[in-house]
């Protein structure tokens, strides 16, 4: 049977940081592993069947998850930074400021998100002519409810962020 997952080898090379050997053991000579074997509970081994391959697979999975988290966090930080840059603009229309605050809340920890959404709610409640059906206000209220219900309350405690405050001048 020919090995068809060459992309996996490239992925493993990227995760491990070392090039794979070109002279690999043929598949017929490799020890047989069963993916459907039961998981171990609290560090107990299953009849001594733990292998170095299982430990290697676990290490690769952990590195993959860490790399994925780091990649996603970079995007969250970039989004937050761009939102802060836009909020510093004094000529930003009210409805745009409200939507940027919503975006900022979606990529922030609980306390920063709550503060941003509270400010967005204040702005949305003052948009009578621009939002006559109060769709934006309802959206911000829904986000606040979702924040309280689903977001873990970790992160830095509430801090005053000058850029969130809306000045009507």
XYZ file of C-alpha atoms in Angstrom:
169
model
C 0.000 0.000 0.000
C 1.470 3.363 -1.004
C 1.678 6.121 1.540
C -0.566 8.971 0.362
C -0.196 11.502 3.166
C 3.010 13.278 2.160
C 1.455 16.552 3.334
C 1.433 15.118 6.854
C 5.207 14.674 6.713
C 5.668 18.318 5.784
C 3.363 19.328 8.629
C 5.280 17.173 11.118
C 8.538 18.680 9.906
C 7.201 22.188 10.516
C 5.941 21.339 14.005
C 9.020 19.446 15.133
C 11.470 21.888 13.618
C 13.748 19.120 12.318
C 13.730 17.675 8.809
C 12.379 14.167 8.488
C 14.797 11.444 7.480
C 14.541 10.449 3.859
C 15.305 6.802 4.602
C 12.182 5.865 6.510
C 11.365 2.339 7.553
C 8.951 0.708 5.094
C 5.376 0.646 6.300
C 5.326 -3.164 6.445
C 8.215 -3.169 8.956
C 6.745 -0.514 11.257
C 4.943 -1.661 14.406
C 1.184 -1.798 14.056
C -0.705 0.895 15.971
C -4.407 0.987 16.649
C -6.082 4.383 16.751
C -9.250 2.921 18.270
C -7.577 1.670 21.447
C -9.109 2.935 24.695
C -7.596 6.014 26.277
C -5.638 5.817 29.483
C -7.229 7.098 32.661
C -5.260 9.198 35.159
C -1.863 8.126 33.884
C -2.493 4.370 34.071
C -1.105 2.425 31.151
C -3.259 -0.048 29.263
C -1.436 -3.357 29.751
C 1.947 -1.824 28.901
C 0.910 -0.842 25.369
C 2.115 2.765 25.698
C 4.744 3.374 23.077
C 7.204 6.103 22.175
C 5.048 6.693 19.080
C 2.046 7.577 21.266
C 4.162 10.013 23.269
C 5.471 11.528 20.028
C 1.939 11.875 18.661
C 0.842 13.561 21.892
C 3.780 15.983 21.728
C 3.029 16.814 18.107
C -0.639 17.438 18.937
C 0.306 19.728 21.833
C 2.711 21.692 19.624
C 0.053 21.970 16.933
C -2.512 23.306 19.423
C 0.009 25.794 20.824
C 0.937 27.004 17.320
C -2.735 27.360 16.414
C -3.472 29.340 19.589
C -0.492 31.616 18.959
C -1.618 32.185 15.364
C -5.158 33.076 16.457
C -3.922 35.315 19.262
C -1.821 37.307 16.790
C -4.974 38.033 14.802
C -6.910 39.046 17.914
C -4.134 41.409 18.971
C -3.912 42.917 15.479
C -7.695 43.407 15.406
C -7.696 45.012 18.857
C -4.828 47.334 17.913
C -6.545 48.426 14.701
C -9.791 49.068 16.591
C -7.949 51.233 19.117
C -6.309 53.126 16.265
C -9.708 53.794 14.681
C -11.272 54.804 18.000
C -8.577 57.460 18.451
C -9.854 59.185 15.310
C -11.903 62.179 16.432
C -13.934 62.436 13.215
C -15.421 58.955 13.423
C -19.210 58.887 12.847
C -21.298 57.650 15.787
C -22.639 54.551 14.082
C -19.135 53.541 12.958
C -17.747 54.122 16.458
C -20.483 51.887 17.868
C -19.685 49.106 15.413
C -15.950 49.359 16.075
C -16.656 49.066 19.804
C -18.635 45.908 19.052
C -15.726 44.530 17.031
C -13.300 45.442 19.814
C -15.522 43.614 22.306
C -15.470 40.477 20.182
C -11.673 40.211 20.438
C -11.173 41.294 24.061
C -11.269 39.717 27.472
C -14.403 40.031 29.572
C -13.793 43.359 31.312
C -12.548 45.209 28.245
C -15.412 43.781 26.199
C -17.993 44.779 28.792
C -16.666 48.327 28.971
C -16.637 48.628 25.172
C -20.196 47.289 24.883
C -21.457 49.626 27.607
C -20.053 52.568 25.657
C -21.510 51.186 22.414
C -24.909 50.921 24.107
C -24.738 54.574 25.153
C -23.924 55.584 21.582
C -26.576 53.288 20.077
C -29.278 54.664 22.361
C -28.516 58.186 21.065
C -28.834 57.253 17.368
C -32.507 58.124 16.962
C -32.415 59.403 13.363
C -29.690 57.054 12.126
C -31.238 53.914 13.634
C -35.011 54.503 13.940
C -35.846 50.819 14.493
C -33.083 50.500 17.153
C -31.529 47.471 15.453
C -28.013 48.462 16.497
C -29.105 49.038 20.091
C -30.763 45.597 20.223
C -27.633 44.042 18.732
C -25.431 45.626 21.407
C -27.841 44.492 24.137
C -27.728 40.940 22.750
C -23.936 41.054 22.758
C -23.956 42.190 26.398
C -26.276 39.321 27.336
C -24.075 36.859 25.476
C -21.011 38.302 27.164
C -22.506 37.730 30.608
C -23.723 34.269 29.714
C -20.867 32.742 27.730
C -17.604 34.664 28.181
C -15.340 33.631 31.055
C -14.625 36.458 33.445
C -10.813 36.302 33.122
C -8.400 38.931 32.059
C -7.440 42.277 33.434
C -9.958 44.074 35.637
C -11.848 46.967 34.150
C -9.551 49.821 33.317
C -10.472 53.233 32.017
C -9.793 53.412 28.295
C -10.052 56.959 27.033
C -10.700 55.908 23.432
C -14.014 54.278 24.375
C -15.575 57.490 25.609
C -17.740 59.262 23.088
C -17.504 63.016 22.785
C -20.359 64.664 20.880
C -18.323 67.806 20.144
